[in-house]
Short mmCIF file of C-alpha atoms and ligand atoms in Angstrom, two decimals:
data_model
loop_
_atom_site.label_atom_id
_atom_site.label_comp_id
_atom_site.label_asym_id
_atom_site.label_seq_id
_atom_site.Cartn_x
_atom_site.Cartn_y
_atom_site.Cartn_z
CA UNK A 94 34.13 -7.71 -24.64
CA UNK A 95 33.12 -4.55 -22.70
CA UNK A 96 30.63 -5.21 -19.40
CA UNK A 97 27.38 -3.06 -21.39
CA UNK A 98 27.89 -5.05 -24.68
CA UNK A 99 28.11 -8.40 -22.60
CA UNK A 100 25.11 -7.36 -20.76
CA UNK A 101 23.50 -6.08 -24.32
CA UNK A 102 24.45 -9.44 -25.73
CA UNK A 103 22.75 -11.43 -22.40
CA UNK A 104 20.16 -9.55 -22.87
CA UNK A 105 19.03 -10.25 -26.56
CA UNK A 106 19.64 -13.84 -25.86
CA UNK A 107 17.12 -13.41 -22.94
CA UNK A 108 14.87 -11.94 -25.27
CA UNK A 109 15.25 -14.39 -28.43
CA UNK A 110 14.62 -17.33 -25.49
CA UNK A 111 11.37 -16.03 -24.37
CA UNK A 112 10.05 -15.12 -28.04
CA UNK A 113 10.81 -18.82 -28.45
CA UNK A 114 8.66 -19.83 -25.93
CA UNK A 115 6.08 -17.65 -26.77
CA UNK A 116 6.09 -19.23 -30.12
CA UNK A 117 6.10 -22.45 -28.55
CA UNK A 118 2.97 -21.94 -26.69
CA UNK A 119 1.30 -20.44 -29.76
CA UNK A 120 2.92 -23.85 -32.10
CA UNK A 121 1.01 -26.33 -29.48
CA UNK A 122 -2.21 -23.89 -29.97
CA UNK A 123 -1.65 -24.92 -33.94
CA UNK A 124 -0.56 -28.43 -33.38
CA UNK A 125 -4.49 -28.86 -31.51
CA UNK A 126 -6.48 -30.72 -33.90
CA UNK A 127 -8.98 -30.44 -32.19
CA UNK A 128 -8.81 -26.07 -32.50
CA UNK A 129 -11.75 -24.51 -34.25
CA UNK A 130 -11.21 -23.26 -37.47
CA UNK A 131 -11.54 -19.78 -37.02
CA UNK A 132 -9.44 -19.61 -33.57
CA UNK A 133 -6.43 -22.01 -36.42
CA UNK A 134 -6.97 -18.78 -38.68
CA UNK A 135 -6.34 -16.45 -36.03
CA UNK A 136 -3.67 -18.38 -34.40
CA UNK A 137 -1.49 -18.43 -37.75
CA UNK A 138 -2.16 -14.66 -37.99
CA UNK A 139 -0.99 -13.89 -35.28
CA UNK A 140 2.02 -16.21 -35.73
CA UNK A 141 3.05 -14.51 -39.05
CA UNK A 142 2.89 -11.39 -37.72
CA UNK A 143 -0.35 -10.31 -39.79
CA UNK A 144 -2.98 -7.95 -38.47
CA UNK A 145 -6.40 -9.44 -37.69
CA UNK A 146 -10.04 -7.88 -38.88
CA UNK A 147 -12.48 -6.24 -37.42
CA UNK A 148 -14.38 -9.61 -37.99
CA UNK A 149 -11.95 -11.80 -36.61
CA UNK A 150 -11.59 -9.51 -33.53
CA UNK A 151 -15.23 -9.44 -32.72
CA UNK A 152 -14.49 -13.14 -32.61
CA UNK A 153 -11.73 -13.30 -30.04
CA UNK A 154 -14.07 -11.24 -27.66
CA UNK A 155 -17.26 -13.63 -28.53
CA UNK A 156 -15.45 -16.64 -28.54
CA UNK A 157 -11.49 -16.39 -27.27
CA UNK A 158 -10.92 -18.22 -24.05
CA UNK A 159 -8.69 -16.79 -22.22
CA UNK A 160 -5.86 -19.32 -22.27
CA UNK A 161 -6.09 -18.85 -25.99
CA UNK A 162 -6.21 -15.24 -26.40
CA UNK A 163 -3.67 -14.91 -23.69
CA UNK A 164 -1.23 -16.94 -25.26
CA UNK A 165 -1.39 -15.06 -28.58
CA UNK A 166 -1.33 -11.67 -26.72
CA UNK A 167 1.60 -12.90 -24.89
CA UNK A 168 3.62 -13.84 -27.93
CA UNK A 169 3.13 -10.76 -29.21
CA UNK A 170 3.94 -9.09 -26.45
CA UNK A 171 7.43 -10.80 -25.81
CA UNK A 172 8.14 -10.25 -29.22
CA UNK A 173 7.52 -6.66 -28.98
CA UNK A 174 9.37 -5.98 -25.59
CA UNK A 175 10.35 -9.64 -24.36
CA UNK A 176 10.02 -9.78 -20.50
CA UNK A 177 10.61 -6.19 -20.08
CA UNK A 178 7.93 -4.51 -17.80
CA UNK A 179 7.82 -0.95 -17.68
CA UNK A 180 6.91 1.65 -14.55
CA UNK A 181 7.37 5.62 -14.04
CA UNK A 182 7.68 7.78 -10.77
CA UNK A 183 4.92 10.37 -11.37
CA UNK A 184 2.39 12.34 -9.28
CA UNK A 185 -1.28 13.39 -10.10
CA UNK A 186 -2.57 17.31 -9.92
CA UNK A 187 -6.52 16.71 -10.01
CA UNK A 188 -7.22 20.88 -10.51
CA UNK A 189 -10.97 20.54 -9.79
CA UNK A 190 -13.77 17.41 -9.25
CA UNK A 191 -16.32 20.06 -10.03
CA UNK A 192 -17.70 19.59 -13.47
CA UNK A 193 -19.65 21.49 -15.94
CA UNK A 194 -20.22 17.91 -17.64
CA UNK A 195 -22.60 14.86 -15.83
CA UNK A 196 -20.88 11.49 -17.37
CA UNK A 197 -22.96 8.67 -15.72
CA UNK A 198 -20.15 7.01 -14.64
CA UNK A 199 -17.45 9.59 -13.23
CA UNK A 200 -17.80 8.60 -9.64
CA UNK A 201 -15.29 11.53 -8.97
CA UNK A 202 -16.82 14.62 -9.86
CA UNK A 203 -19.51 17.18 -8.26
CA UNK A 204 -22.05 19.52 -10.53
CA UNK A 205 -21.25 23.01 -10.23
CA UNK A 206 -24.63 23.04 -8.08
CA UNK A 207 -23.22 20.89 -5.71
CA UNK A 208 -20.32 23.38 -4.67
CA UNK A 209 -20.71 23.84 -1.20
CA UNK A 210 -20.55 19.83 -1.31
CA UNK A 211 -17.71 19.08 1.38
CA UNK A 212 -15.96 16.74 -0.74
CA UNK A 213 -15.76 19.37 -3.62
CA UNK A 214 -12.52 21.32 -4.06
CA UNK A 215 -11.19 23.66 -6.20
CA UNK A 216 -7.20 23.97 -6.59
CA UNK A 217 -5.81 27.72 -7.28
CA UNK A 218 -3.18 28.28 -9.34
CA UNK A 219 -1.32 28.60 -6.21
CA UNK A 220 -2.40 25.26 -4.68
CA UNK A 221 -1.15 23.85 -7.67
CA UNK A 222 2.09 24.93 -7.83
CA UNK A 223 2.62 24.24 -4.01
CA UNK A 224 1.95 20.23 -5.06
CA UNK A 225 4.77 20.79 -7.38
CA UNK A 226 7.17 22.22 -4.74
CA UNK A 227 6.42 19.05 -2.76
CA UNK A 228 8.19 16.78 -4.87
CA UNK A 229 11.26 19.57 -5.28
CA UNK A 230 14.29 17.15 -4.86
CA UNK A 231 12.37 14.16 -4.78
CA UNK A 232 13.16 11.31 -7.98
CA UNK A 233 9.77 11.94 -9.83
CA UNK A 234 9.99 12.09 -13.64
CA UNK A 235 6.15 13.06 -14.61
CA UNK A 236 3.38 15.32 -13.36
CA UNK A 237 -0.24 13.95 -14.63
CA UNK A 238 -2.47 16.40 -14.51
CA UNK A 239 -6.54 16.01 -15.39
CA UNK A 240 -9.49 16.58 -13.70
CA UNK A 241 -13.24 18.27 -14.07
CA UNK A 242 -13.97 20.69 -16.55
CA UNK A 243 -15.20 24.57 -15.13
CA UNK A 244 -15.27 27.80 -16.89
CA UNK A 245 -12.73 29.61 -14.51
CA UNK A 246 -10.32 27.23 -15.48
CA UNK A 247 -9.70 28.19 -18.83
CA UNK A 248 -7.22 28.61 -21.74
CA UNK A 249 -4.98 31.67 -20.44
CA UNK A 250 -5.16 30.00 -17.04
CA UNK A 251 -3.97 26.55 -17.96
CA UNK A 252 -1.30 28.70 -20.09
CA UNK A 253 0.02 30.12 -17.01
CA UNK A 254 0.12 27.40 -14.75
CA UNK A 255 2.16 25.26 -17.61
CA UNK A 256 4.87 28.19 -17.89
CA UNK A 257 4.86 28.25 -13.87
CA UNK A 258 5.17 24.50 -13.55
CA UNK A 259 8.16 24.33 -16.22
CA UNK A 260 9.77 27.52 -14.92
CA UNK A 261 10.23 26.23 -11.55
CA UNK A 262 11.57 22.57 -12.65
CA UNK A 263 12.46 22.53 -16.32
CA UNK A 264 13.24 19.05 -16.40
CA UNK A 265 9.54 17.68 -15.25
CA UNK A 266 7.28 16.09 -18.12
CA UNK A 267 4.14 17.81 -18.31
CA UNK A 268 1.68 15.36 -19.47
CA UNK A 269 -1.75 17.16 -18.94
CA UNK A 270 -5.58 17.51 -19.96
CA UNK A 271 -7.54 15.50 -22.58
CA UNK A 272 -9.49 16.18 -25.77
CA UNK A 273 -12.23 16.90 -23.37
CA UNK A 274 -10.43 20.02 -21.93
CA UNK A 275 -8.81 21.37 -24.89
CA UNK A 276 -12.21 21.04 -27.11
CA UNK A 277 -13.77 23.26 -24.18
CA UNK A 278 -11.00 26.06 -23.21
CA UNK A 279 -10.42 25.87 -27.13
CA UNK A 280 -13.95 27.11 -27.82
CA UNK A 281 -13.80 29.08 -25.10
CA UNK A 282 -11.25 30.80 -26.53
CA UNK A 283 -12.64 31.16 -29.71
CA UNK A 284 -9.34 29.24 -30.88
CA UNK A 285 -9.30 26.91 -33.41
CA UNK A 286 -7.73 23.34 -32.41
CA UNK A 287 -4.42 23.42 -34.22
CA UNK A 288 -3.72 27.00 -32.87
CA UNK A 289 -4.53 25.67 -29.50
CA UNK A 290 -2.53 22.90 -29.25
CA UNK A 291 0.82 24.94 -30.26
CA UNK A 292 0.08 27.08 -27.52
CA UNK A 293 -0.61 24.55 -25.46
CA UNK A 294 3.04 23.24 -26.23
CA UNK A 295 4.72 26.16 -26.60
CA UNK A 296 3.94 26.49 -22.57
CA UNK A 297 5.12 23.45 -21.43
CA UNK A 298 2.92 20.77 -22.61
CA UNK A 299 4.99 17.67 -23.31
CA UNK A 300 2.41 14.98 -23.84
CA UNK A 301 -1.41 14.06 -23.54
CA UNK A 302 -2.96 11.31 -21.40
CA UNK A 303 -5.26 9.35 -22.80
CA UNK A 304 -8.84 9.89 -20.76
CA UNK A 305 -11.74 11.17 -22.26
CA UNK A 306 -12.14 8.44 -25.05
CA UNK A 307 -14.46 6.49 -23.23
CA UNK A 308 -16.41 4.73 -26.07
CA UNK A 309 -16.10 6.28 -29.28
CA UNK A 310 -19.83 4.78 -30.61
CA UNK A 311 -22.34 7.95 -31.17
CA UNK A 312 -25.30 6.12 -29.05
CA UNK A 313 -23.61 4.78 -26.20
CA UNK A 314 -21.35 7.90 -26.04
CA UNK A 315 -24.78 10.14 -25.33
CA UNK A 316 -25.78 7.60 -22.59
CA UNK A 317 -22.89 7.93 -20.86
CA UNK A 318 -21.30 10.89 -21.62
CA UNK A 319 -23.36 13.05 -22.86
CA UNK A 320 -22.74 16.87 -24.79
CA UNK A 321 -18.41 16.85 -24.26
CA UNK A 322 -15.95 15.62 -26.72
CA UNK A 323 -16.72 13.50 -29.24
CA UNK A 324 -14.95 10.57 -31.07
CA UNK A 325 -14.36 12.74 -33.97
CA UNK A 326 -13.00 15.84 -31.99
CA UNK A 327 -11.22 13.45 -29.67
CA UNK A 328 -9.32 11.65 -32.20
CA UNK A 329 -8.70 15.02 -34.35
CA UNK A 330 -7.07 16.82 -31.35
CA UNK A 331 -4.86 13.39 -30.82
CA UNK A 332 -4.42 13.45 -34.63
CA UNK A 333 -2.94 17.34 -34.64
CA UNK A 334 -1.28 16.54 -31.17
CA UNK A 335 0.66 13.87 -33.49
CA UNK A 336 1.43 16.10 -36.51
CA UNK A 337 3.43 18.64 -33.91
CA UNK A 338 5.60 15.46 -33.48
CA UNK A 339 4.24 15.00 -30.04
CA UNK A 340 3.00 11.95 -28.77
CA UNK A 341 -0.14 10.84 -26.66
CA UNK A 342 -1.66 7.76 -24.80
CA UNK A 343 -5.31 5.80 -25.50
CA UNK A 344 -8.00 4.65 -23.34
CA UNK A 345 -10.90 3.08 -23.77
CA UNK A 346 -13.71 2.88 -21.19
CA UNK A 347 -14.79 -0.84 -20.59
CA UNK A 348 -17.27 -3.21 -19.01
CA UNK A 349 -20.22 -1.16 -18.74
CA UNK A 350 -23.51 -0.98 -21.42
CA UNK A 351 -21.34 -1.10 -24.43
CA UNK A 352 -21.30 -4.70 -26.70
CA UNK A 353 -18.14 -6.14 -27.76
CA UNK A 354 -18.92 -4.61 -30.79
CA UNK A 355 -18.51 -0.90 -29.92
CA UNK A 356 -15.59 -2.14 -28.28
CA UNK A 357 -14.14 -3.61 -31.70
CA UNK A 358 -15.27 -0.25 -33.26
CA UNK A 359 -13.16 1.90 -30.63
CA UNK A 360 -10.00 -0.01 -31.27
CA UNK A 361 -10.77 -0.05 -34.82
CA UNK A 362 -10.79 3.78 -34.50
CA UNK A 363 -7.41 4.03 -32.96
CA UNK A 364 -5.59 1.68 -35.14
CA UNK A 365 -6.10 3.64 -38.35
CA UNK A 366 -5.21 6.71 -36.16
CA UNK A 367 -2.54 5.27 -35.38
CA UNK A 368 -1.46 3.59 -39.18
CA UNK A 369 -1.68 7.24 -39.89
CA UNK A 370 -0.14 9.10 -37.60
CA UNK A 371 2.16 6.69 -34.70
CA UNK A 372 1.86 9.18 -31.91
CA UNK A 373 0.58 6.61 -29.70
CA UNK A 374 2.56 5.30 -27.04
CA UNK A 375 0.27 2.98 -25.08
CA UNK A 376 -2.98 1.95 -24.99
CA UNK A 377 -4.76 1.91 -21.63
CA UNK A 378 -7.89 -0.49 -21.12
CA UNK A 379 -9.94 0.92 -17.90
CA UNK A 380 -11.81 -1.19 -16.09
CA UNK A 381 -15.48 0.43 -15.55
CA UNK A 382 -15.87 0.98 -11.25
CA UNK A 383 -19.31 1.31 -10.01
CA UNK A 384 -19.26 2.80 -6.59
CA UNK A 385 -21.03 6.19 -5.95
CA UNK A 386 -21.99 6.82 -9.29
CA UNK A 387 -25.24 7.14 -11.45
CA UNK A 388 -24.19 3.83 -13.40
CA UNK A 389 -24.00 1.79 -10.04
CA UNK A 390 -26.57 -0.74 -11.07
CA UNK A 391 -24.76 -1.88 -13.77
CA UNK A 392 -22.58 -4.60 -12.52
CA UNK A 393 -18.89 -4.57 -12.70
CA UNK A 394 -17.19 -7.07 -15.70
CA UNK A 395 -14.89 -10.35 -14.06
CA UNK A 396 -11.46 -10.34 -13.88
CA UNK A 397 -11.41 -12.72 -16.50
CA UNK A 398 -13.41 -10.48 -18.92
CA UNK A 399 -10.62 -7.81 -17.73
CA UNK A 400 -7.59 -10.20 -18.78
CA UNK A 401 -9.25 -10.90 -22.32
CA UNK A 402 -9.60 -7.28 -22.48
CA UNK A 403 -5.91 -6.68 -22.10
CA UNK A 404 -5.21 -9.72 -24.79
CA UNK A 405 -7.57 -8.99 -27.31
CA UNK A 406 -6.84 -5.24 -27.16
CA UNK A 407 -2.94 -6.35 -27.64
CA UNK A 408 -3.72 -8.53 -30.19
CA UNK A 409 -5.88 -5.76 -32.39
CA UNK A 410 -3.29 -3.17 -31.64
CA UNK A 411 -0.56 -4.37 -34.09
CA UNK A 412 1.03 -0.72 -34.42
CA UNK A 413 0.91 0.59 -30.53
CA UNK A 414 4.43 -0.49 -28.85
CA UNK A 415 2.47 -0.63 -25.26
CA UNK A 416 -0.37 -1.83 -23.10
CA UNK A 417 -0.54 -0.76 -19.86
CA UNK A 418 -2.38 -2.34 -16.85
CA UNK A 419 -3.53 1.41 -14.54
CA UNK A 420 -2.91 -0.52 -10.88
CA UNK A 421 -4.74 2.11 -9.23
CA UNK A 422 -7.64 1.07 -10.92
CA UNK A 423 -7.25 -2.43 -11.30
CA UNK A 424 -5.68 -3.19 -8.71
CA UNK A 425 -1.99 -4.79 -7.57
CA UNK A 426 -3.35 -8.36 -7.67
CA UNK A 427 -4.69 -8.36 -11.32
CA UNK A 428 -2.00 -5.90 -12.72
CA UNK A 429 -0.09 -8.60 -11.94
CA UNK A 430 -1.42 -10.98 -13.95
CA UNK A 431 -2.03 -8.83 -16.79
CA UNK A 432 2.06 -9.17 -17.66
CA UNK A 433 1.00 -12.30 -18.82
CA UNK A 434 -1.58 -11.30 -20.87
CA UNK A 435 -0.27 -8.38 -23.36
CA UNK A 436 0.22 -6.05 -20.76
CA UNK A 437 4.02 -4.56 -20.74
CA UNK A 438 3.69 -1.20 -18.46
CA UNK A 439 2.10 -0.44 -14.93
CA UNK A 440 2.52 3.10 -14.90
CA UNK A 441 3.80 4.72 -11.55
CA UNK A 442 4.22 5.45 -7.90
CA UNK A 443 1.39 7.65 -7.58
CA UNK A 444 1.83 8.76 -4.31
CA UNK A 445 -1.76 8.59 -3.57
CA UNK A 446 -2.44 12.03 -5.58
CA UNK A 447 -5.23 10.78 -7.73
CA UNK A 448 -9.28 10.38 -6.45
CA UNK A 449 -10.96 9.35 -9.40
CA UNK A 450 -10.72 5.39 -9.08
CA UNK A 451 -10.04 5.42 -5.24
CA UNK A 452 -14.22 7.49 -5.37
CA UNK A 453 -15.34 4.79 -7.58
CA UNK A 454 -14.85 2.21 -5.69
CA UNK A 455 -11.20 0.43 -6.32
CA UNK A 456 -9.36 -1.89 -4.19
CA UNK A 457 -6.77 1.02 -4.32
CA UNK A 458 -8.10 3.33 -1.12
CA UNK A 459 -4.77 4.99 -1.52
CA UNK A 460 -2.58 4.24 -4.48
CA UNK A 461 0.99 4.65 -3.04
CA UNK A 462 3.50 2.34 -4.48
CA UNK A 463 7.29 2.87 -3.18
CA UNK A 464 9.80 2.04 -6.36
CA UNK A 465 10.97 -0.57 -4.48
CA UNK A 466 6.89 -2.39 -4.45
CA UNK A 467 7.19 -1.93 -7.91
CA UNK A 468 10.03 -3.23 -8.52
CA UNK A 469 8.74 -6.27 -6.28
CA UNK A 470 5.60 -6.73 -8.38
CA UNK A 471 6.87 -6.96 -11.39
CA UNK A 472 10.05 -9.16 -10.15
CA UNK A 473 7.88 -11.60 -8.35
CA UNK A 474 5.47 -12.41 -11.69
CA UNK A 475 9.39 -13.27 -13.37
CA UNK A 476 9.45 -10.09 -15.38
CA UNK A 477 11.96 -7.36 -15.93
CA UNK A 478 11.25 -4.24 -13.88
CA UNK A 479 12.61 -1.18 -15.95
CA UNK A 480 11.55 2.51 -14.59
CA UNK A 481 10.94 4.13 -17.74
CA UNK A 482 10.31 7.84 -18.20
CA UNK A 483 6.80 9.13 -20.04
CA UNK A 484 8.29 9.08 -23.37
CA UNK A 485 9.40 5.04 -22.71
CA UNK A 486 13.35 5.92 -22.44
CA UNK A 487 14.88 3.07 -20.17
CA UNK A 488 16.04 5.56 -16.72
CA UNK A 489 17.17 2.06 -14.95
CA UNK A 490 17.13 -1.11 -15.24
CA UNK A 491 16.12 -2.53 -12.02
CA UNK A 492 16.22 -6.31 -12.59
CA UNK A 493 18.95 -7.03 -9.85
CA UNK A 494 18.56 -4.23 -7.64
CA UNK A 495 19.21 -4.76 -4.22
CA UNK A 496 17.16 -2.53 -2.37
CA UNK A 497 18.37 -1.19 1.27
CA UNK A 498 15.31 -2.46 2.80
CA UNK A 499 16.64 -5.57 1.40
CA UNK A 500 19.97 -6.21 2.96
CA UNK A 501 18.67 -5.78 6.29
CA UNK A 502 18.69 -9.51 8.28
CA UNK A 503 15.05 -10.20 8.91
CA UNK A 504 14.95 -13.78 10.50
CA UNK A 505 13.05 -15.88 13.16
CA UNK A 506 12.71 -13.12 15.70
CA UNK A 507 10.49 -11.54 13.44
CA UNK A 508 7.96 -14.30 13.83
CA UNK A 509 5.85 -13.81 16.76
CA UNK A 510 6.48 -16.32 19.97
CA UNK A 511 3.23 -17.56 20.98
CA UNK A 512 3.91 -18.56 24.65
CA UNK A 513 1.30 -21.55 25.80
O1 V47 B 1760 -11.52 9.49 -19.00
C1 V47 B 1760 -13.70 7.95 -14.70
C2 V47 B 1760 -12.00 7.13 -16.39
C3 V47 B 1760 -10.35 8.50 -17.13
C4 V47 B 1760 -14.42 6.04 -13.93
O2 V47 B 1760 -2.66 8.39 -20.19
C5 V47 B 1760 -13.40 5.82 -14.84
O3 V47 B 1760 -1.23 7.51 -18.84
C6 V47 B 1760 -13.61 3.57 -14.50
O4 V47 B 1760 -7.46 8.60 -18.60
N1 V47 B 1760 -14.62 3.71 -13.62
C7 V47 B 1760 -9.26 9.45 -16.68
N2 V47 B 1760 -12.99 4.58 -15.12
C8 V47 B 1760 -7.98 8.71 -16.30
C9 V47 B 1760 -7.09 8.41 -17.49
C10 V47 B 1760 -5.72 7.87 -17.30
C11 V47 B 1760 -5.40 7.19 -16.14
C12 V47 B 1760 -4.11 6.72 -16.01
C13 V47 B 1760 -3.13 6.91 -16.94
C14 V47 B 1760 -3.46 7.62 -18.09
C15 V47 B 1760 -2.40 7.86 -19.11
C16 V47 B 1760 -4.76 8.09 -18.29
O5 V47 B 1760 -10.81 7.78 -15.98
C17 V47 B 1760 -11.60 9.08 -17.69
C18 V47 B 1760 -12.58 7.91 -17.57
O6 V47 B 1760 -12.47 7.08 -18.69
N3 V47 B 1760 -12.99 7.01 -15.31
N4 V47 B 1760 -14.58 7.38 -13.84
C19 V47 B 1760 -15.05 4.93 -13.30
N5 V47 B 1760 -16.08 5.06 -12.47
FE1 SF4 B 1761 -16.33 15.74 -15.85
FE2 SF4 B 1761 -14.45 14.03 -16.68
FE3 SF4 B 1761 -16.14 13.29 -14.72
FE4 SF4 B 1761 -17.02 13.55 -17.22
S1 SF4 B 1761 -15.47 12.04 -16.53
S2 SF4 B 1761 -18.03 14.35 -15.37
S3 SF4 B 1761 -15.79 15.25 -17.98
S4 SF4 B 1761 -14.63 14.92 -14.60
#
């Protein structure tokens, strides 16, 4: 037998083991007498691979504990991609953080009023393209680009700047702007959305991130995030996005004045997107940050209400392939975790190009993580580090790299001497 089919065959093995413990964990759930009824119902769901209701998922966020709705979410999510932990090397452009729109809690973004506001900027389309030079030659497989919404920066300009950016390196994914652009320069334009969007990829548009879906529910939406987007434009521009055979991400915004069941609702939404279209690739749960913003007396949710997030969102999102834990946002500490509780992706490097959780208040001052800290993080939670690129195709498998940093001898004389 050849070396890659010996390490396919390991691999699978690796795989069947840990779906077997999974299943363990979820057969001593079952084998509780003790369990409540509903949580038995839910358990066996889950264990015969059956989707659960609206109903029962309002339950796991009323009632799951989170040793029981992380145990289901981890089953499912070894079955779906065993121990296998995925990461990118990508970079942010943030055009603008001046914004013709006031959501409550964007921590990141100045009113057009507040221009002369030192911490406002502005990006030309030259700007722009000079961060792209900077990573000429460097291993990145993804520019990200979102940021505030302003008249000047509309459809022919966005247009451009795609042609420029795949001009000058072919090769780089362009995953860019939201539903909450697109609706605007769209309307702008006086274009209608599915003539939009094939321009849009026609210049170099590859995929869509998934911001701007905050909470989908009419009432809540208006508190927060008032007069752009809404659920029903959002989800039809991710819906067209889809039937151009592209694909796209989710988010949802939680932890802030919404109840668990506008939270039900909003994954609810997405999953019959999703039965009807599959362009999703992952599903991003972001953790509400209240620094410097007009939502700042609302307190921040626990890290425990953050890990049943993960699992119950994994658990309701029977046809999305992903979860992914944003690190910048939630830090290294509880990204971490989250691998054992659905979470299978921790998206990428960063290189400290994004503002917009670092302004509201994250752990993350300056999210920077080297490949090699990745790698670390995800190797020293017992999980397989793979660097995927945006569209989830396996670049390298990093599992056994030795990294230089590595080989060199670090011993006592590292330790300090403390001389009495
Ligand atoms: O839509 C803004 C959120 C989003 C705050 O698709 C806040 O791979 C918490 O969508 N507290 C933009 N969240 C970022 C985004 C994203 C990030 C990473 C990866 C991907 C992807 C998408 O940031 C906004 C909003 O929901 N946001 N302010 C805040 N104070
Ligand atoms: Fe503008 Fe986006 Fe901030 Fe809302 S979240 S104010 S749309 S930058």
């Amino acid at each position: 037998m050849n070396k890659d089919r010996l390490g396919s065959v390991l691999q699978f093995i690796i795989t069947l083991e840990s779906i077997m413990r999974g299943k363990q964990q979820v057969d001593i759930l079952l084998n509780n007498p003790s369990l409540p009824e509903m949580h038995r119902l839910i358990a066996q769901k889950v264990a015969n691979l059956q989707r659960i209701t609206r109903e029962e998922g309002l339950y796991l966020f009323e009632h799951g504990e989170m040793s029981f709705v992380g145990t289901l979410a981890n089953y499912i999510r070894e079955r779906k991609n065993g121990d296998q932990t995925y990461f990118n090397r990508n970079f942010h452009i943030e055009p603008t953080n001046l914004c013709v729109y006031d959501c409550k809690f964007c921590s990141y973004s100045r009113l057009i009023k507040q221009k002369s506001d030192p911490s406002a900027w502005a990006y030309s389309m030259e700007e722009m393209m000079e961060i792209v030079r900077r990573y000429d030659g460097q291993p990145v497989t993804e520019v990200h680009i979102v940021g505030g919404v302003l008249p000047q920066y509309d459809l022919p300009f966005y247009l451009e700047l795609f042609q420029k950016i795949k001009a000058h390196r072919p090769e780089l994914h362009v995953k860019a702007l939201t539903p909450v652009e697109y609706h605007y320069i769209f309307k702008k334009a006086n274009v209608i959305y599915e003539d939009g969007m094939r321009m849009i990829r026609d210049a170099g548009v590859d995929s869509m991130p998934g911001g701007g879906a905050e909470i989908f529910d009419p009432v809540i939406r208006e508190q927060i995030a008032a007069d752009k987007c809404d659920a029903e434009q959002w989800l039809r521009i991710h819906e067209i996005w889809h039937e151009l055979g592209m694909r796209s991400n989710a988010t949802i915004l939680y932890g802030h004045i919404e109840s668990y069941e506008h939270r039900v609702d909003h994954l609810e939404r997405l999953r019959q997107l999703q039965d009807k279209t599959g362009g999703f690739q992952t599903f991003i749960p972001l953790k509400f940050r209240n620094k410097e913003n007009q939502m700042s007396h609302v307190e921040e949710c626990s890290t425990i209400e953050d890990l049943r997030n993960y699992a119950i969102s994994r658990i309701y999102l029977d046809n999305f392939d992903h979860i992914k834990a944003y690190w910048p946002m939630i830090g290294r500490n509880i990204a971490q975790m989250s691998l054992a509780f659905g979470v299978d992706d921790i998206d990428g490097t960063i290189d400290d190009t994004t503002k917009i959780y670092s302004m509201a208040g994250s752990e993350e001052q300056n999210p920077a993580l080297s490949t090699r800290e990745l790698v670390e993080l995800i190797r020293r939670v017992g999980r397989k580090p793979l660097e995927r690129d945006t569209l989830y195709n396996v670049l390298q498998d990093y599992s056994d790299t030795v990294f230089e940093e590595d080989k060199a001898w670090r011993g006592y004389l590292d330790l300090p001497v403390i001389q009495s």
